[in-house]
PDB file of C-alpha atoms in Angstrom:
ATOM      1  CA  UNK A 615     103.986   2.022 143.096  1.00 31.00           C
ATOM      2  CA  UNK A 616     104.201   2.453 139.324  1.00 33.00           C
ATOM      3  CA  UNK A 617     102.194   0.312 137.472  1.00 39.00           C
ATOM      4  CA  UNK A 618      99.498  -0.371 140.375  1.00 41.00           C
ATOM      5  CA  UNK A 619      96.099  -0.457 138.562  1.00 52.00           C
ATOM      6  CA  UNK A 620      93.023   0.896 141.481  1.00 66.00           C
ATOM      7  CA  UNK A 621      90.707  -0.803 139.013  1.00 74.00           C
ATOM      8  CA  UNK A 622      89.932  -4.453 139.930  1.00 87.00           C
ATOM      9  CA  UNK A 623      88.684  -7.136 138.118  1.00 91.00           C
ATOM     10  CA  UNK A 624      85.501  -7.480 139.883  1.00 93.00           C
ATOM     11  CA  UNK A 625      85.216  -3.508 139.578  1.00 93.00           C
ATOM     12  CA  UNK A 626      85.390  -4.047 135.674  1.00 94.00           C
ATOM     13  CA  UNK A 627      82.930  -6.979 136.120  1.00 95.00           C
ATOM     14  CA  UNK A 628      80.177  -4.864 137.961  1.00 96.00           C
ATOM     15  CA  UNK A 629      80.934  -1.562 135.403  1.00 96.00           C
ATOM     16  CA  UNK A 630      80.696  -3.609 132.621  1.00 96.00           C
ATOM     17  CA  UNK A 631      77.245  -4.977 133.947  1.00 97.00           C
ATOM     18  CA  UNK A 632      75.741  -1.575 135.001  1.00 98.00           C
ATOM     19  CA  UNK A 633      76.735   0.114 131.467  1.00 98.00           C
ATOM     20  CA  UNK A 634      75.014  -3.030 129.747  1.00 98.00           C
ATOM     21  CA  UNK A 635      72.006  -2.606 131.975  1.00 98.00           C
ATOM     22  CA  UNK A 636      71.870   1.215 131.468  1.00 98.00           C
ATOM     23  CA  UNK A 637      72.454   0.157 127.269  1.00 98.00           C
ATOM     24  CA  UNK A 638      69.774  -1.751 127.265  1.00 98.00           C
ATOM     25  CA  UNK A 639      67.383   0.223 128.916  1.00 98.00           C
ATOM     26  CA  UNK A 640      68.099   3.416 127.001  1.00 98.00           C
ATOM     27  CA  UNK A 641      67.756   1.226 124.175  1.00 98.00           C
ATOM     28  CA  UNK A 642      63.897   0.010 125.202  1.00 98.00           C
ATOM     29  CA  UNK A 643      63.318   4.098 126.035  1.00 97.00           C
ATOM     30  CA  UNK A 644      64.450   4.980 122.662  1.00 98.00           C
ATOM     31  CA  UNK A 645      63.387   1.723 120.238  1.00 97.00           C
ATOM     32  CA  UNK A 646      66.894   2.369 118.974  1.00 97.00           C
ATOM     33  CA  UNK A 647      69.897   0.005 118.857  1.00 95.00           C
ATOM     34  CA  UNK A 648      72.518   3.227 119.194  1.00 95.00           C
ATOM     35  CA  UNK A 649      71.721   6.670 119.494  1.00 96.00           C
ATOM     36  CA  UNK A 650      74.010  10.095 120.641  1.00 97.00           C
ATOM     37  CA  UNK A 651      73.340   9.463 124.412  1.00 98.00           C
ATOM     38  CA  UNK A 652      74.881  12.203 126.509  1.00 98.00           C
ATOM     39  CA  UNK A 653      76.949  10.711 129.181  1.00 98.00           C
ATOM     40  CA  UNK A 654      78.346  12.666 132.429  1.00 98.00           C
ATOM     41  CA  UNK A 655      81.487  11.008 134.333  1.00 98.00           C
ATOM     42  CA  UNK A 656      83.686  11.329 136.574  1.00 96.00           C
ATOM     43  CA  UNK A 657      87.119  11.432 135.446  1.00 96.00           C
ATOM     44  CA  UNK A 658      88.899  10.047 138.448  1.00 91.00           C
ATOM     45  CA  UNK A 659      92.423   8.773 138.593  1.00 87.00           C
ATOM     46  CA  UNK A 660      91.882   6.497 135.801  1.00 89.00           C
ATOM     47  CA  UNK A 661      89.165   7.197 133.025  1.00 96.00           C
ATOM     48  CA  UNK A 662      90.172   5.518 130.390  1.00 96.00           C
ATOM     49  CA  UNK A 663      88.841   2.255 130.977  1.00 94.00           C
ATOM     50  CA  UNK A 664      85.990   3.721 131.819  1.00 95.00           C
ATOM     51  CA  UNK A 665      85.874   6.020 128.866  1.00 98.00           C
ATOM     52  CA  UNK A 666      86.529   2.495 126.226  1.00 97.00           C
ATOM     53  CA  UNK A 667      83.857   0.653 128.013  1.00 97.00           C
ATOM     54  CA  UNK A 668      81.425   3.339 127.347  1.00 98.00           C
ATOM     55  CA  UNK A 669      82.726   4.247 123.674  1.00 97.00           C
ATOM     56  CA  UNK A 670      82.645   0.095 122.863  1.00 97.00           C
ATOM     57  CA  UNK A 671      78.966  -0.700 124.414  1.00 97.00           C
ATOM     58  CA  UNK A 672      77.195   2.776 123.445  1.00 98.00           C
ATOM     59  CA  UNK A 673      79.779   3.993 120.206  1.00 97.00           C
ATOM     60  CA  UNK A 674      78.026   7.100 119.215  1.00 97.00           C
ATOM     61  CA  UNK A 675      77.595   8.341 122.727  1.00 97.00           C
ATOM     62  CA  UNK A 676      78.516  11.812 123.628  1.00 98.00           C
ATOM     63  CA  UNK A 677      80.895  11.808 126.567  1.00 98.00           C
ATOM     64  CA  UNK A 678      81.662  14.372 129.306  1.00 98.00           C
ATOM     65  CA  UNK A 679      83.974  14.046 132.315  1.00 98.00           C
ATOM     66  CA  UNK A 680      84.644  16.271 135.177  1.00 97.00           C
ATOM     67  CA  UNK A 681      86.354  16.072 138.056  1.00 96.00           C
ATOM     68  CA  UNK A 682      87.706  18.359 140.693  1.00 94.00           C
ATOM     69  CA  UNK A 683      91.571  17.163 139.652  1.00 95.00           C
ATOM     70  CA  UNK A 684      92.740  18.863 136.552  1.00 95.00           C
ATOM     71  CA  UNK A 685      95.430  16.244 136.130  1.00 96.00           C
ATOM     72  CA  UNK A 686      91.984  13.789 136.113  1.00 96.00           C
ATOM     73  CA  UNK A 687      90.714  16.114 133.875  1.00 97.00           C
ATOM     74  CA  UNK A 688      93.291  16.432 131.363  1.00 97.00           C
ATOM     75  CA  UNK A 689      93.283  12.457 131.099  1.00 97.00           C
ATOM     76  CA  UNK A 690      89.771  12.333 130.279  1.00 98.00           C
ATOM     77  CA  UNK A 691      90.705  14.568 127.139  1.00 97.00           C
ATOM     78  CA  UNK A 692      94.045  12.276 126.929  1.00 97.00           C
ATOM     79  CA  UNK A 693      92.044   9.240 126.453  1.00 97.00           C
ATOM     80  CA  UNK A 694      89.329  10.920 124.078  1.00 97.00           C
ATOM     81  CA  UNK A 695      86.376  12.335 126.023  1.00 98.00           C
ATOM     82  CA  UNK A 696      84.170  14.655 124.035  1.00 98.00           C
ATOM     83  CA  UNK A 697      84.207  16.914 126.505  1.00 97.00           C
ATOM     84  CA  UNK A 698      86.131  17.692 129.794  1.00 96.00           C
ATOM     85  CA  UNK A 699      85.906  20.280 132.639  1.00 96.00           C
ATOM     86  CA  UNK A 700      87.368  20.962 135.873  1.00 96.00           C
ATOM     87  CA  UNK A 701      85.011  21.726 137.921  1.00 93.00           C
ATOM     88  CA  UNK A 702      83.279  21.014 141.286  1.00 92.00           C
ATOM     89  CA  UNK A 703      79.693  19.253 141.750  1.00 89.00           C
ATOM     90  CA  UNK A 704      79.438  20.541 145.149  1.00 85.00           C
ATOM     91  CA  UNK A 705      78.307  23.482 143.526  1.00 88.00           C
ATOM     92  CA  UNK A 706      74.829  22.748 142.196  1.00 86.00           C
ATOM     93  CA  UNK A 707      74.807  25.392 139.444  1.00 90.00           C
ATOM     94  CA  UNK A 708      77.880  24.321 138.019  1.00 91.00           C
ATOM     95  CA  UNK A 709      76.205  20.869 137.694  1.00 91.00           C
ATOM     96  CA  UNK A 710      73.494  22.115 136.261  1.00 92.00           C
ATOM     97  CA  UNK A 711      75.145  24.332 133.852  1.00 93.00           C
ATOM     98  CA  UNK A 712      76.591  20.961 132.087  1.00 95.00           C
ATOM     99  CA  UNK A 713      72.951  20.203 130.914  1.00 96.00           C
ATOM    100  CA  UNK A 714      71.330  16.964 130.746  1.00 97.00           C
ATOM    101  CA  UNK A 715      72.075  13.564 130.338  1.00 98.00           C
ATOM    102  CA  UNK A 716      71.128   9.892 129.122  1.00 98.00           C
ATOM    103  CA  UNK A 717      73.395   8.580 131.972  1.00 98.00           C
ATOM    104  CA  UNK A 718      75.042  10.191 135.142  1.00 98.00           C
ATOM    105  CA  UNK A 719      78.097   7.972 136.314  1.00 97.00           C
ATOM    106  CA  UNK A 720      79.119   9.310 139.664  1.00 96.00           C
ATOM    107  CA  UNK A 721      81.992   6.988 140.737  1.00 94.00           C
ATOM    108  CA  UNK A 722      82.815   7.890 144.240  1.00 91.00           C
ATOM    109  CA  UNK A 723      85.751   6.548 146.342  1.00 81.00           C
ATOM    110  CA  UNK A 724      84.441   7.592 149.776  1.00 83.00           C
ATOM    111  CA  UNK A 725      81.341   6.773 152.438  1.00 83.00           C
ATOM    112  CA  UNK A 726      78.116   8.333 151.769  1.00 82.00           C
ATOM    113  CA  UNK A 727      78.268  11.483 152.997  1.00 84.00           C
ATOM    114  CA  UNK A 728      75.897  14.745 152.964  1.00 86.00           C
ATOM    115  CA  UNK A 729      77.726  15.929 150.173  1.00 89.00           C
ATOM    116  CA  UNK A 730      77.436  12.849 148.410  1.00 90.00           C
ATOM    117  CA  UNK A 731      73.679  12.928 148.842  1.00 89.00           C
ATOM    118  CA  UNK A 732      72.938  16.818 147.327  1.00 91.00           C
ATOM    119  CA  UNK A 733      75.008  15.888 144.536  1.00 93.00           C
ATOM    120  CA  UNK A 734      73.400  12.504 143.886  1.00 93.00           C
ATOM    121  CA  UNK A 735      69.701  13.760 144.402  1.00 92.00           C
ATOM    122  CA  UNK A 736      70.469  17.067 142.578  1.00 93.00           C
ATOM    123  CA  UNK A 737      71.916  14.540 139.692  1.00 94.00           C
ATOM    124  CA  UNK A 738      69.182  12.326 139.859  1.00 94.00           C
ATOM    125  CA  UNK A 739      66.652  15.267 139.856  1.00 93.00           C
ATOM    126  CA  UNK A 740      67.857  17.781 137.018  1.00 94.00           C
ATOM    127  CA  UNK A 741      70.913  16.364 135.383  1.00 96.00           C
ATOM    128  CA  UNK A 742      68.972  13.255 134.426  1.00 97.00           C
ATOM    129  CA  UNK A 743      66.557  12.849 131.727  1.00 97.00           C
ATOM    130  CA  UNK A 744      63.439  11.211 131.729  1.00 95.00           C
ATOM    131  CA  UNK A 745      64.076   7.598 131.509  1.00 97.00           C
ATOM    132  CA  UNK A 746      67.191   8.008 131.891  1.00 98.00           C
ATOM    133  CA  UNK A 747      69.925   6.526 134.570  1.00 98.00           C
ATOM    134  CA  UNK A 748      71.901   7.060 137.374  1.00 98.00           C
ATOM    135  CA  UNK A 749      75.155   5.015 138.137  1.00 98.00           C
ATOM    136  CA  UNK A 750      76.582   5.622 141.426  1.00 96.00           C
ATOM    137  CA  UNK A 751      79.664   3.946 143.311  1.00 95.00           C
ATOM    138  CA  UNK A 752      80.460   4.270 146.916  1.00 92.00           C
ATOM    139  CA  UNK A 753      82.770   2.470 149.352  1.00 88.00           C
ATOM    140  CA  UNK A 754      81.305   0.870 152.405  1.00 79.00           C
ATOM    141  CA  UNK A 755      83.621  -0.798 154.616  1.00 65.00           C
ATOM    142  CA  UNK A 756      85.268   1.914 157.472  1.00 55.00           C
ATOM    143  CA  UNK A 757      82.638   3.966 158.949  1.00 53.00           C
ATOM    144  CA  UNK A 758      79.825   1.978 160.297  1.00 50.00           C
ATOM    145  CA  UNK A 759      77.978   5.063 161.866  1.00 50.00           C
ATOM    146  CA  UNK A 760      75.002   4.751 164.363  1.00 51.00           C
ATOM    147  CA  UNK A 761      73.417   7.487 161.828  1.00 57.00           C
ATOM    148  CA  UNK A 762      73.188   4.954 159.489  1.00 56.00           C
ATOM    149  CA  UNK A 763      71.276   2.444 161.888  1.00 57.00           C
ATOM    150  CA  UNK A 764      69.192   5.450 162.845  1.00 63.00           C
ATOM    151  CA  UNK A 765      68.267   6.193 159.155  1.00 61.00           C
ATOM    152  CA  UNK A 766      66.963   2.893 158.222  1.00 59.00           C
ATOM    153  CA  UNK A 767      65.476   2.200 161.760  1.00 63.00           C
ATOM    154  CA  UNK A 768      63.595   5.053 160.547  1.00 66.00           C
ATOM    155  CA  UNK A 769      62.593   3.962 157.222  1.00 59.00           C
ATOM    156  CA  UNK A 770      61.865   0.363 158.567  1.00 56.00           C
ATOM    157  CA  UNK A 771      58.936   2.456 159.982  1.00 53.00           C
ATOM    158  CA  UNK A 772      57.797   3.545 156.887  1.00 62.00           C
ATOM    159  CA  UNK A 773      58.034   2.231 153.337  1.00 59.00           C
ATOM    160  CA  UNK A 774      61.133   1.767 152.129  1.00 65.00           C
ATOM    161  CA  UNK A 775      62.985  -1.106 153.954  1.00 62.00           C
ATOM    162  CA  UNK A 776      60.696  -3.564 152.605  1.00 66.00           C
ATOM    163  CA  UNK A 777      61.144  -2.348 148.693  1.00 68.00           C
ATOM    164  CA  UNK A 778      64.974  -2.849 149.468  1.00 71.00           C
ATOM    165  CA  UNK A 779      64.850  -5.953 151.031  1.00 70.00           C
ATOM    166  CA  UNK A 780      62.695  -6.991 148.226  1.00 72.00           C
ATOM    167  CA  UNK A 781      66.056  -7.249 146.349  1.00 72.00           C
ATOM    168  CA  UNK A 782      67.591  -8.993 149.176  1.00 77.00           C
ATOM    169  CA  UNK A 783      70.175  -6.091 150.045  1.00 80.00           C
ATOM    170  CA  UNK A 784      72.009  -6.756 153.242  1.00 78.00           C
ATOM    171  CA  UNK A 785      70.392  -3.967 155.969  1.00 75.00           C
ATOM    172  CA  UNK A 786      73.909  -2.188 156.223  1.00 75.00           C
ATOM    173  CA  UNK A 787      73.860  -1.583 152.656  1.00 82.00           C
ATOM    174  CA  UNK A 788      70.594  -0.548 152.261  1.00 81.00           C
ATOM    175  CA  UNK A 789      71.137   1.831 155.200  1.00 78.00           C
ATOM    176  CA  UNK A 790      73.598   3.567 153.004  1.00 82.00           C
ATOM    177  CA  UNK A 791      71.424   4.145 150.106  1.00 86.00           C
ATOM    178  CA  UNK A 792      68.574   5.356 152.202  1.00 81.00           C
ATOM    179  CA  UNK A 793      71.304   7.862 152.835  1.00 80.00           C
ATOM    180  CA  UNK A 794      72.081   8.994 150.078  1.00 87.00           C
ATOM    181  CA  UNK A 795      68.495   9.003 148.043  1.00 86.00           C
ATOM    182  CA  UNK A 796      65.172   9.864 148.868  1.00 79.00           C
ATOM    183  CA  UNK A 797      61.827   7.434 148.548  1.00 76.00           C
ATOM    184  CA  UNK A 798      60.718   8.590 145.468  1.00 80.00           C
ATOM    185  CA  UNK A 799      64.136   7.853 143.893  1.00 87.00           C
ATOM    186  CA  UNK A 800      64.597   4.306 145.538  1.00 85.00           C
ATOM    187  CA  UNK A 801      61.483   3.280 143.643  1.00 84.00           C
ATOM    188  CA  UNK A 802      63.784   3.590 140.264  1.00 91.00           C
ATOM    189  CA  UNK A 803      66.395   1.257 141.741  1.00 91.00           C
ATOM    190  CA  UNK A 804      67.149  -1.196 138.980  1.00 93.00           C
ATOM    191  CA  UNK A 805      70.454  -2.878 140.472  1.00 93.00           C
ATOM    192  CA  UNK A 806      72.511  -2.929 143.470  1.00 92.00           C
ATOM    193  CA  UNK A 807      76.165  -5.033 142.649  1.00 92.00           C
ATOM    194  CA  UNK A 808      78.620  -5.457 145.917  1.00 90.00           C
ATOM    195  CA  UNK A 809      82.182  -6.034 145.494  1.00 91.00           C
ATOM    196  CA  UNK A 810      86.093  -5.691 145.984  1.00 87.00           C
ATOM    197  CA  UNK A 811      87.841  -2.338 145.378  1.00 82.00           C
ATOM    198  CA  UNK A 812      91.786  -1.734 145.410  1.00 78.00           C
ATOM    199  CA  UNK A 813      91.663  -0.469 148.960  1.00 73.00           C
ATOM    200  CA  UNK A 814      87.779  -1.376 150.357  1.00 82.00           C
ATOM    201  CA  UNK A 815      84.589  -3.038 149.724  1.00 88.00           C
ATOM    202  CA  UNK A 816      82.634  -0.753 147.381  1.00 91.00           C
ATOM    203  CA  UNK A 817      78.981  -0.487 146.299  1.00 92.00           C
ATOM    204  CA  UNK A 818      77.502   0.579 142.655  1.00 95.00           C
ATOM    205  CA  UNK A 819      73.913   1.365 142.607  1.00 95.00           C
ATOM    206  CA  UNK A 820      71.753   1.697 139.373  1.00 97.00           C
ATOM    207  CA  UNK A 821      68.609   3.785 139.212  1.00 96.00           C
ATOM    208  CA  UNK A 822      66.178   4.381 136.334  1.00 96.00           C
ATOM    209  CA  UNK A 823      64.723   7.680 136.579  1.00 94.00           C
TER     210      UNK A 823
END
């Protein structure tokens, strides 16, 4: 339908939070008020509200998109990325080759998936600097999986369900995220925000590395 926005207003609530979170603690890492923070996104079908909401909270940040979607890609340049490339993050050395980061914003429209986990712990890992963060957005509302109830069965064993439920996170969720990152990384968790997408419920997870 032309016109039709896939951005909601309680997805621009919940960015707008996570960028202000990430803001301010980049700002406590760096004793600064602004600096050139690197900043990897995903383009996606719509990046330039993402792209303004990064350029008005963090103005002298340095911005690259990618995306798989050259069309994606080309409005990321369109609405005045620093940097764009069509690539895919699948492939870990392409990642890589992009260099680090401040922040990582993977914005993902599907489950949590294998592939979703490599490239969110390869992100997380390499792509991220020290004290830096990790934004990532996944929708959790189709595939309840036994594999999921398996995972954080699991964990409930060990160490991990009680540092999530610390935060209150519904068991489902938190299943999900167990997923997709590893122990070491849940221990950065800084914010977990549920809400409404244009077609599902989604989930944005922020991590401090």
């Amino acid at each position: 339908m032309s016109g039709f926005s896939k951005i909601t207003d309680q997805k621009r609530l919940v960015r707008g939070e996570h960028l202000l979170l990430a803001r301010s603690i980049l700002r406590a890492r760096d004793n600064v008020h602004h600096r050139q923070w690197r900043v990897l996104m995903l383009a996606g079908v719509e990046p330039r509200e993402e792209i303004n909401a990064i350029r008005e909270l963090m103005p002298k940040s340095s911005i690259v998109a990618v995306d798989i979607d050259r069309q994606a890609v080309e409005k990321a340049v369109a609405a005045g990325a620093d940097e764009a490339n069509c690539l895919d993050l699948s492939c870990p050395e392409k990642l890589l080759a992009l260099g680090a980061f401040d922040v990582v914003d993977l914005d993902f429209c599907g489950s949590p998936s294998t592939e979703m986990r490599r490239i969110a712990r390869i992100a997380h890992k390499q792509s991220v600097v020290h004290g830096g963060v990790l934004m990532l957005t996944f929708s959790y509302g189709r595939d309840v999986v036994e594999a999921i109830h398996e995972e954080i069965e699991e964990e409930d064993k060990r160490h991990l369900s009680a540092y999530l439920l610390r935060y209150e996170i519904p068991k489902l969720i938190a299943g999900r995220i167990v997923r997709v990152f590893s122990g070491w990384q849940i221990r950065g968790l800084r914010s977990v925000m549920l809400y409404k997408g244009a077609a599902m419920p989604m989930c944005a997870v922020l991590l401090r590395k």
